[in-house]
Coordinates of C-alpha atoms and ligand atoms in Angstrom, one line a residue:
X1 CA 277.6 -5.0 110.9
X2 CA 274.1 -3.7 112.2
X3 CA 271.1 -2.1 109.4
X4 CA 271.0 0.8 111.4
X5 CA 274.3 2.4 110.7
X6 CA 274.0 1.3 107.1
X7 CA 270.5 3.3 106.9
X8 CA 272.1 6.0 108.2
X9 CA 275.3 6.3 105.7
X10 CA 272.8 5.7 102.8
X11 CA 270.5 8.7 104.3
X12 CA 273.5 11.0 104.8
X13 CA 274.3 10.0 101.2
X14 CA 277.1 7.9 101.5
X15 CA 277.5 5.2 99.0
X16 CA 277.3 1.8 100.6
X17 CA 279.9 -1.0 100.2
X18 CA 279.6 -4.7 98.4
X19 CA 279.3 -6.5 102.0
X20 CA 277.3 -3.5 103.4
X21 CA 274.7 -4.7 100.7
X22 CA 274.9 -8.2 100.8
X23 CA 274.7 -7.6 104.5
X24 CA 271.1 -6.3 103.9
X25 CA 270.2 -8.4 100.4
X26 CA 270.9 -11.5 102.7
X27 CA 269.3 -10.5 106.3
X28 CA 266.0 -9.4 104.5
X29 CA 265.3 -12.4 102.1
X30 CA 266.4 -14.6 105.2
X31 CA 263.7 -12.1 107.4
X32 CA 266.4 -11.4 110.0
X33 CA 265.9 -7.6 108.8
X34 CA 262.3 -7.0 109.3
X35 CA 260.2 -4.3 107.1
X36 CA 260.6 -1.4 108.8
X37 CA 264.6 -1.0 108.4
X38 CA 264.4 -2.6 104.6
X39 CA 261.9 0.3 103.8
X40 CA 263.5 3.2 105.4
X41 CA 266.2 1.9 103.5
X42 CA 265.0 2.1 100.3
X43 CA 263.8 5.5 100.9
X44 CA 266.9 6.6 101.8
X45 CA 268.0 4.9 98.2
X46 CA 265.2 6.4 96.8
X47 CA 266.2 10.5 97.9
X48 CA 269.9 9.7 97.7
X49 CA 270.7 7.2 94.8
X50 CA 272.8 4.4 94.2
X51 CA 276.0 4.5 92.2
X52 CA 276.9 2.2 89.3
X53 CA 279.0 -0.2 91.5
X54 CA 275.7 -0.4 94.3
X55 CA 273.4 -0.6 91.5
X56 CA 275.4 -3.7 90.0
X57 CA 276.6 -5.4 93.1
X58 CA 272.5 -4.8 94.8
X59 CA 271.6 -6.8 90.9
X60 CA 273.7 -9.6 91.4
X61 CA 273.0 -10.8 95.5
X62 CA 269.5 -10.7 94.4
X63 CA 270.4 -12.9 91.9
X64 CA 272.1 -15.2 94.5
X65 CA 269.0 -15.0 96.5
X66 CA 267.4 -18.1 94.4
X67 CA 267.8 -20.3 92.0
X68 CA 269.3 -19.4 89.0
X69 CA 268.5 -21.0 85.5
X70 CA 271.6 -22.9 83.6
X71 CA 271.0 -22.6 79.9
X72 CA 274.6 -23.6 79.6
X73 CA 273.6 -26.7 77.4
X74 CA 271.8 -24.2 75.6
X75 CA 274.6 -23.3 72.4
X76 CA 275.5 -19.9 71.1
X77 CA 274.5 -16.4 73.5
X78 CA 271.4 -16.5 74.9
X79 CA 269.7 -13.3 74.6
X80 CA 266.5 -12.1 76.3
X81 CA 264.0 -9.0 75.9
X82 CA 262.2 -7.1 78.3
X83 CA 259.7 -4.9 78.0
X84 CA 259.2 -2.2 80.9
X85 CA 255.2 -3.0 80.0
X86 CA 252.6 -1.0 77.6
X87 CA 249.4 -1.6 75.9
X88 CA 249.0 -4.3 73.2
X89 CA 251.9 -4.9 73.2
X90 CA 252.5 -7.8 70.7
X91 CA 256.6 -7.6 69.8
X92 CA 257.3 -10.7 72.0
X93 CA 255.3 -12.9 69.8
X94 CA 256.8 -11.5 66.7
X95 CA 260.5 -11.0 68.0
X96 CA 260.7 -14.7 69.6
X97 CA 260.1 -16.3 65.7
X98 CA 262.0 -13.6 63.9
X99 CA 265.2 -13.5 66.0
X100 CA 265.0 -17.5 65.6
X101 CA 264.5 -17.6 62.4
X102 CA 268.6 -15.8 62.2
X103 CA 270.0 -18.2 64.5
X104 CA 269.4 -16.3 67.7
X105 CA 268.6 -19.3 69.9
X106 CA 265.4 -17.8 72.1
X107 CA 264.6 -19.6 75.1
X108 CA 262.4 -17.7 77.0
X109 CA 260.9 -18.6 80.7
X110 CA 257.4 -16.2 80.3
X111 CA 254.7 -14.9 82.8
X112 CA 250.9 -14.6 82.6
X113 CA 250.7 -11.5 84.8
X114 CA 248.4 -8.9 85.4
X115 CA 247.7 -6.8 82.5
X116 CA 245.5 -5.1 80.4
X117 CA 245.6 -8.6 78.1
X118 CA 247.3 -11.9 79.8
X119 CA 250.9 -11.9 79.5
X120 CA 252.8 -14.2 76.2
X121 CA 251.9 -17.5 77.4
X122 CA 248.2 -16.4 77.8
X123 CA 248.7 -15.3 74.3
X124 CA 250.0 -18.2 73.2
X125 CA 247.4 -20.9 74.8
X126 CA 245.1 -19.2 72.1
X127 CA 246.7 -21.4 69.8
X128 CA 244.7 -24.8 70.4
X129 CA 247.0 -27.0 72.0
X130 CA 250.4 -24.9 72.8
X131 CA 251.2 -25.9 76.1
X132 CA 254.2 -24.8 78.1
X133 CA 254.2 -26.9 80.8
X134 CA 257.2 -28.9 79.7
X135 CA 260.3 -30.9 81.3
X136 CA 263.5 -28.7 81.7
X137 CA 265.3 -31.1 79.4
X138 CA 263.0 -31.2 76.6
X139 CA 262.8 -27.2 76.5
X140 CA 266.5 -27.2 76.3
X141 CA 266.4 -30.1 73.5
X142 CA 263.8 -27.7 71.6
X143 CA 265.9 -24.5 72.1
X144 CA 269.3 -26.8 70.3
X145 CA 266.7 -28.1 68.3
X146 CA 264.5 -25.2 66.4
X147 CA 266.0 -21.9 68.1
X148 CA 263.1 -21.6 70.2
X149 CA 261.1 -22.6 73.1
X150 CA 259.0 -21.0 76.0
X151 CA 258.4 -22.5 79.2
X152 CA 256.3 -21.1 82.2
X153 CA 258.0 -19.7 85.3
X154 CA 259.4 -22.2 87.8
X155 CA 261.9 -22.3 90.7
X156 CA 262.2 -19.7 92.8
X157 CA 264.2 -16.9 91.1
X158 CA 265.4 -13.3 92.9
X159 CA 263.0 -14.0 96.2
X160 CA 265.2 -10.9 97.2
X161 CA 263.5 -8.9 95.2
X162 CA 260.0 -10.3 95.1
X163 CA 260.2 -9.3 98.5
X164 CA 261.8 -5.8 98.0
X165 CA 259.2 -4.9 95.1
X166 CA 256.2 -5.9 97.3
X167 CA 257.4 -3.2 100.3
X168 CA 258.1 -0.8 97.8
X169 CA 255.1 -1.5 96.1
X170 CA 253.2 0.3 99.4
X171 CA 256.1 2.2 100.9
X172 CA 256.1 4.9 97.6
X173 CA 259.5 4.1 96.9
X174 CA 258.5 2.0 93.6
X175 CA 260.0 4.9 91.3
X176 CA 263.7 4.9 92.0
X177 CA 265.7 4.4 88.9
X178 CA 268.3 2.4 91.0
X179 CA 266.0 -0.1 92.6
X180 CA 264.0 -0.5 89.5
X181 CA 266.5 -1.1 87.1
X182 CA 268.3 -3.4 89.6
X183 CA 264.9 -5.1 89.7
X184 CA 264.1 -5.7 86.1
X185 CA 267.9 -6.6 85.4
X186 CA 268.1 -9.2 88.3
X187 CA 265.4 -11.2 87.2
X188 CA 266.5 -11.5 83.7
X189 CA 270.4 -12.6 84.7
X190 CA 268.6 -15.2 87.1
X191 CA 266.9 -16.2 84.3
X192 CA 269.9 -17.1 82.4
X193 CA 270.2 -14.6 80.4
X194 CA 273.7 -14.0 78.7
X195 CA 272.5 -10.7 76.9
X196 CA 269.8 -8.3 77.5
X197 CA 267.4 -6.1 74.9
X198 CA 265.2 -3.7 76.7
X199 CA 262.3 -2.0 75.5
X200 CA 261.4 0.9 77.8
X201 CA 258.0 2.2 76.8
X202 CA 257.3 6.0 77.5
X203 CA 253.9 7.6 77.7
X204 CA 250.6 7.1 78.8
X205 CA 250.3 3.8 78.7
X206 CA 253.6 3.3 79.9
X207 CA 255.2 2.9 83.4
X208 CA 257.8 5.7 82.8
X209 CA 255.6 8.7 81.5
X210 CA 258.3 11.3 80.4
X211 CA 260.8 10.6 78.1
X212 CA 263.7 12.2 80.2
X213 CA 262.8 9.5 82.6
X214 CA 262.9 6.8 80.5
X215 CA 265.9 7.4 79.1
X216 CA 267.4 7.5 82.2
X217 CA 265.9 4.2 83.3
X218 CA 267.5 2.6 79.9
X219 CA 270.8 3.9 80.8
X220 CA 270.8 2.5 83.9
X221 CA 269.9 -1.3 82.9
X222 CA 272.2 -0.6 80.0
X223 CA 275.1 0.0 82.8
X224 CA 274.3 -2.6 84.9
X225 CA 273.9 -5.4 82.9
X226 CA 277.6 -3.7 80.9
X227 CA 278.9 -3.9 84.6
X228 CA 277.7 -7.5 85.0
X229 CA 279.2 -9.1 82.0
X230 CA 275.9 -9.2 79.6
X231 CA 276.1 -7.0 76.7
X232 CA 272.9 -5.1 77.2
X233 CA 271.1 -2.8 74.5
X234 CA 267.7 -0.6 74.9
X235 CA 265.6 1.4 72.6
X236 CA 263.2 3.7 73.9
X237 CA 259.8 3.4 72.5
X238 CA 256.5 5.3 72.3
X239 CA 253.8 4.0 74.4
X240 CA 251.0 7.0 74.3
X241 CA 248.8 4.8 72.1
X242 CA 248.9 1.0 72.0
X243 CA 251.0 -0.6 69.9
X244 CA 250.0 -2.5 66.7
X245 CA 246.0 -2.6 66.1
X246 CA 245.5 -5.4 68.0
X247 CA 245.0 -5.6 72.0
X248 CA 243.7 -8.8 73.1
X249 CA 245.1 -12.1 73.5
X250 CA 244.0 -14.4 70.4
X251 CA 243.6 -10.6 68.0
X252 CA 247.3 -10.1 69.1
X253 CA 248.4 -13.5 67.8
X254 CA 246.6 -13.0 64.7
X255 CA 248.7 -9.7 64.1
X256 CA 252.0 -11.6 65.1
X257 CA 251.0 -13.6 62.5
X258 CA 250.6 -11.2 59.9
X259 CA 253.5 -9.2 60.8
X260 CA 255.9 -12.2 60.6
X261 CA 254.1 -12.7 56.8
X262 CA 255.2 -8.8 56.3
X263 CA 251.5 -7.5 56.2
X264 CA 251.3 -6.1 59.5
X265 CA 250.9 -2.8 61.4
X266 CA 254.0 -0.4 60.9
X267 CA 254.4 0.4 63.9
X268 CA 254.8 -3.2 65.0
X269 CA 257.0 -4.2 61.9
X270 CA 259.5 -1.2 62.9
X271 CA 259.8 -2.2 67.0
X272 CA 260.1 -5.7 65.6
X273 CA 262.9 -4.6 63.2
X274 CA 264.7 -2.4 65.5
X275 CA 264.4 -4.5 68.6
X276 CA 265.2 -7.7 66.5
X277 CA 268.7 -6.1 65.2
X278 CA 269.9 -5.9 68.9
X279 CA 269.0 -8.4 69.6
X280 CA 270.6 -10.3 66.5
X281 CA 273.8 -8.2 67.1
X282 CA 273.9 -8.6 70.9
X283 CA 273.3 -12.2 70.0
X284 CA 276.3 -12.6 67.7
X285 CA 274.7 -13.0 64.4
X286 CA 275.4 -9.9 62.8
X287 CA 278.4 -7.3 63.3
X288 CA 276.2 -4.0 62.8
X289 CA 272.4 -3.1 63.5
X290 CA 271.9 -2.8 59.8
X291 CA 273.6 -6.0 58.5
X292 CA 271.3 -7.7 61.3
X293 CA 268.1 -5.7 60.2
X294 CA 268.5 -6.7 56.8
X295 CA 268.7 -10.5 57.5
X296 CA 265.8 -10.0 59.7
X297 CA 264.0 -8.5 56.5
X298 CA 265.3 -11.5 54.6
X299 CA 263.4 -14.1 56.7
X300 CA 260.4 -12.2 56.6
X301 CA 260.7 -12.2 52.6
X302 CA 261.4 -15.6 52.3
X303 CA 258.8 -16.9 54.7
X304 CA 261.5 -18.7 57.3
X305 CA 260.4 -16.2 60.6
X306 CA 256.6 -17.9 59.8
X307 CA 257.7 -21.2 59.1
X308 CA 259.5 -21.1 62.5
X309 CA 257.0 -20.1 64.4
X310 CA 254.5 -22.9 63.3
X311 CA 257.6 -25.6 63.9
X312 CA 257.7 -23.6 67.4
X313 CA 253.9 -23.6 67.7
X314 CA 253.6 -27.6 67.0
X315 CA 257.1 -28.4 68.8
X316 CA 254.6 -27.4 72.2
X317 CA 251.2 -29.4 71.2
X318 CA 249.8 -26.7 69.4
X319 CA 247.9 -26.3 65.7
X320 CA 250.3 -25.0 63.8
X321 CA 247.7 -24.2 61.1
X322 CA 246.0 -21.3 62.5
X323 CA 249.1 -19.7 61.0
X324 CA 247.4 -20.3 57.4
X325 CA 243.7 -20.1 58.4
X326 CA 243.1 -18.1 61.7
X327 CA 239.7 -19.2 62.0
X328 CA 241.3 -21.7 64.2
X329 CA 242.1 -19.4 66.8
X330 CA 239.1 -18.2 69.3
X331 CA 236.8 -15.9 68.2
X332 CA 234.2 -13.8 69.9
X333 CA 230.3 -14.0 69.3
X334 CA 230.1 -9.8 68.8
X335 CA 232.4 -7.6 66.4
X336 CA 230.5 -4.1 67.0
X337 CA 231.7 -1.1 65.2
X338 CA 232.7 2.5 66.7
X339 CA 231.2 4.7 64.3
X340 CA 233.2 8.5 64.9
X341 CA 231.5 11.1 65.6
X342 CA 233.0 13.8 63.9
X343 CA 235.0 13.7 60.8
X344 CA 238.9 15.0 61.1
X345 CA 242.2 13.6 62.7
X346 CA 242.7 11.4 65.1
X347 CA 244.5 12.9 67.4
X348 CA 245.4 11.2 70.7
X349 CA 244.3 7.5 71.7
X350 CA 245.3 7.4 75.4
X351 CA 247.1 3.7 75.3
X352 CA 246.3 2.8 79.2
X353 CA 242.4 3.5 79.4
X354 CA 242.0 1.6 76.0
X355 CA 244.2 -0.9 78.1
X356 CA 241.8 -0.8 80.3
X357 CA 238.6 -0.9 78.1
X358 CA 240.2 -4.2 76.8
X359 CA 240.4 -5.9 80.1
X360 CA 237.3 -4.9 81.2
X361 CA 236.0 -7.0 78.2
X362 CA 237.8 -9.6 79.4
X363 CA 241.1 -9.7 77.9
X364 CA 243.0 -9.7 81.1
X365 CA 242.9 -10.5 84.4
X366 CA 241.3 -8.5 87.6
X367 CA 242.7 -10.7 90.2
X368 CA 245.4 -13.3 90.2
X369 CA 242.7 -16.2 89.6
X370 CA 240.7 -14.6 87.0
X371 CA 239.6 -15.9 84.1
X372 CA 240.9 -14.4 80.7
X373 CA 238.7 -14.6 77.2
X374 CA 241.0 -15.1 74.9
X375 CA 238.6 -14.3 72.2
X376 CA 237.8 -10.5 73.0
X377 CA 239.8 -7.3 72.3
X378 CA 240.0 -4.5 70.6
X379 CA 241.2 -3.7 67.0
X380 CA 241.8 -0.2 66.1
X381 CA 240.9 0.5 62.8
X382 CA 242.5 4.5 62.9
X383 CA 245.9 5.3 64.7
X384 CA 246.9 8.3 65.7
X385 CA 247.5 10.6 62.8
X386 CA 245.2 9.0 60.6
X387 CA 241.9 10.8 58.7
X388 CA 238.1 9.7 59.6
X389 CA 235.1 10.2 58.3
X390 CA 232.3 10.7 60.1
X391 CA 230.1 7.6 60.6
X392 CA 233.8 5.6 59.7
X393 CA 234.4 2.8 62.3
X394 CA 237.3 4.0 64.8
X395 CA 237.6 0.4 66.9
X396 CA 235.9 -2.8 66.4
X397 CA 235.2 -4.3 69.5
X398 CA 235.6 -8.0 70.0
X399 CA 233.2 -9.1 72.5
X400 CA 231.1 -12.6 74.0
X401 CA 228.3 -10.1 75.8
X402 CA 226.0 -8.0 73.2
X403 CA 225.6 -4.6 75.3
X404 CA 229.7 -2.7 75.4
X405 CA 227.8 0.6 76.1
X406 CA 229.7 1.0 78.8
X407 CA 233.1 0.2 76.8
X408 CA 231.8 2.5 73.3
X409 CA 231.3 5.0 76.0
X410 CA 235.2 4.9 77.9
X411 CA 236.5 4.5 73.9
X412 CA 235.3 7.8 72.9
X413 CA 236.3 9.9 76.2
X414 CA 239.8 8.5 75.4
X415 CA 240.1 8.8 71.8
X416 CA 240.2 12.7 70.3
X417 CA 239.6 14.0 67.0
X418 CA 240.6 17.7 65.7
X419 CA 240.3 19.4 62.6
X420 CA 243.9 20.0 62.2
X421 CA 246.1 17.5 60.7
X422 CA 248.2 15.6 63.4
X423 CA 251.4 14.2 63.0
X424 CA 251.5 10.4 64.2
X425 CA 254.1 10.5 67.0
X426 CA 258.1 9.0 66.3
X427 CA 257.7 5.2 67.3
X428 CA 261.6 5.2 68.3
X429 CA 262.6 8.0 70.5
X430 CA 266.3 6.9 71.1
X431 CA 268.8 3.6 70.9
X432 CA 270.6 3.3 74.5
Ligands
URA1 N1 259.2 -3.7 87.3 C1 260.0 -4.5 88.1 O1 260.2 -5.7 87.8 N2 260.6 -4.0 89.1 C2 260.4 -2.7 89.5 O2 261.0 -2.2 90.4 C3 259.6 -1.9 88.7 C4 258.9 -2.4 87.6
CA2 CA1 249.1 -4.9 69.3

């Protein structure tokens, strides 16, 4: 077999065959196909497309590029959730809890990342004393144990496509629908992984901007992971402004908090809800999306999603009372208003640059060794939709350094009000 004539019958759009794949998968993690042929390769893919049996058998030799994780010992259907990314986005925190709380057992192998904010573990060390540096048996014992436990990435899962993504990454072939859903789904299988929720964001702040395109993207994970053996559900979501109130790290674990006592934002509570029911049903706990929504309501009531996520919280080292008292948790030296300037609706908050006025506070990281402040953010005080008076603060700012004129000045070009009344924006555009 040589990469050349497989280029070719991918460029003259001619689908390519299970060992004409694994041909490639194998010679470029093993670097006997170098660069050059891997990306014309996936530019070919990238004019031409994959179909579903490419797309599923290209998901599974990446998983057999690495290590793989067993969470056989693990009982009942492991189920994971992935979000395609957005801003402030706090439903892993909630969802990990809730789902747990109903028997899902959530064992969840988590990033720090690159993002607006750090990633859930980052979110999570602003508990004092959570830790997820952990032995492999003890995070399966806490899984059997109290439905839930999350441990930091290890091993060396999908190098295949660590690889891939990086020359795609600066070849312009990142936006294929094939590669990237056989991307995301890959690493979620290798991660063990019997059943798959996916949340794919769409708007501004998200990676997919149209919803035509997102939809697409959900079907296609949706078919893989179908094609692969695990049951896989997706909702698309709205991600033109952030979600919740809260972006930062400690700010977003105070509104986790809040939402798993039934006082948080809507927005959050609904993705929670919706998300949650797949996840429930996928995870065999409920026959139907709204038998599983209601016993996800029930544990909110009854105050079993909160008690499980302080037994989760102290299970890792950390102090599970910030869930009472959330003085506990880091705070920053500044909270400075953001008076409006005008009174009227609220009419677009653009999700990404608020993202970005976040991290620039410190909330994420710049570079890979950055360090993040867990105690700044953003909290904003009007949504989309909402009224304001004139003077009325829009976003408190969170901050360790007393002069954010630069950030005030980036909130206000990205935040719009009108005199007309504005509808706030469907959260849930469609269940794939
Ligand atoms: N995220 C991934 O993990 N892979 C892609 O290809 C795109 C986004
Ligand atoms: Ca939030």
């Amino acid at each position: 077999m040589r990469m050349n004539d497989i280029i070719e019958k991918k460029r003259d759009g001619i689908a390519l065959t299970d060992e004409e794949i694994n041909f490639f998968i194998d010679g470029y993690t093993d670097g006997t196909i170098p660069d050059y042929q891997a990306s014309a390769l996936s530019m070919a893919i990238y004019f031409n497309g994959m179909t579903e049996q490419e797309r599923a058998t290209l998901t599974m030799r990446m998983v057999e590029s690495g290590d793989t994780i067993d969470l056989s010992p693990i009982e009942g259907i492991k189920v994971d959730k992935h979000s395609t990314g957005g801003v402030g986005d706090t439903t892993t925190l909630v969802l990990a809890p809730l789902v747990a709380a109903v028997g899902v057992p959530v064992a969840k192998m988590s990033g720090r990342g690159l993002g607006h904010t750090g990633g859930t573990i980052d979110k999570l060390e602003a508990v004092p004393g959570f830790h997820v540096e952990i032995e492999n048996d003890e995070f399966i014992r806490l899984v059997n144990e109290n439905k839930i436990s999350v441990i930091g990435q290890s091993g060396n899962l999908t190098p295949a496509d660590k690889k891939l993504y990086g020359l795609r990454d600066v070849t312009a072939t990142v936006n294929s629908i094939p590669l990237i859903a056989s991307s995301i789904m890959s690493k979620k299988i290798a991660a063990g992984a019997d059943a798959i929720v996916l949340d794919v964001k769409t708007g501004a702040g998200a990676f997919m901007k149209s919803e035509e395109e997102s939809i697409e993207l959900a079907k296609a994970m949706v078919s893989i992971g179908n094609n692969v053996g695990r049951q896989t559900m997706a909702v698309i979501s709205d991600m033109g402004q952030p979600l919740g109130r809260a972006i930062g790290n400690a700010l977003e674990v105070e509104e986790a908090i809040k939402t798993l006592r039934g006082e948080g934002p809507e927005d959050l509570t609904e993705l929670s809800l919706t998300l949650g029911s797949q996840m429930v049903v996928v995870g065999g706990q409920a026959e139907t999306l709204a038998e599983a929504r209601e016993k996800l309501e029930a544990v909110i009531e009854n105050g079993q999603a909160l008690e499980t996520f302080k037994t989760f919280l102290s299970s890792q080292g950390g102090d599970a009372s910030v869930v009472d008292n959330v003085d506990g948790l880091p705070h920053a030296k500044y909270q400075i208003e953001l008076p409006a300037k005008t009174s009227g609706y609220v009419s677009e908050i653009i999700a990404d640059e608020i993202g970005q006025a976040a991290s620039l506070l410190g909330a994420g990281r710049q570079t890979k060794d950055s360090v993040i402040d867990l105690a700044v953010g953003l909290v904003l005080n009007k949504k989309v939709g909402d009224y304001v008076e004139e003077g009325e603060s829009l976003v408190t700012i969170h901050s360790n350094q007393e002069n954010v004129d630069s950030i005030k000045e980036k909130l206000y070009h990205n935040m719009t009000i009108t005199s007309e009344q504005i509808e706030a924006p469907a959260l849930i555009k469609t269940i794939v």
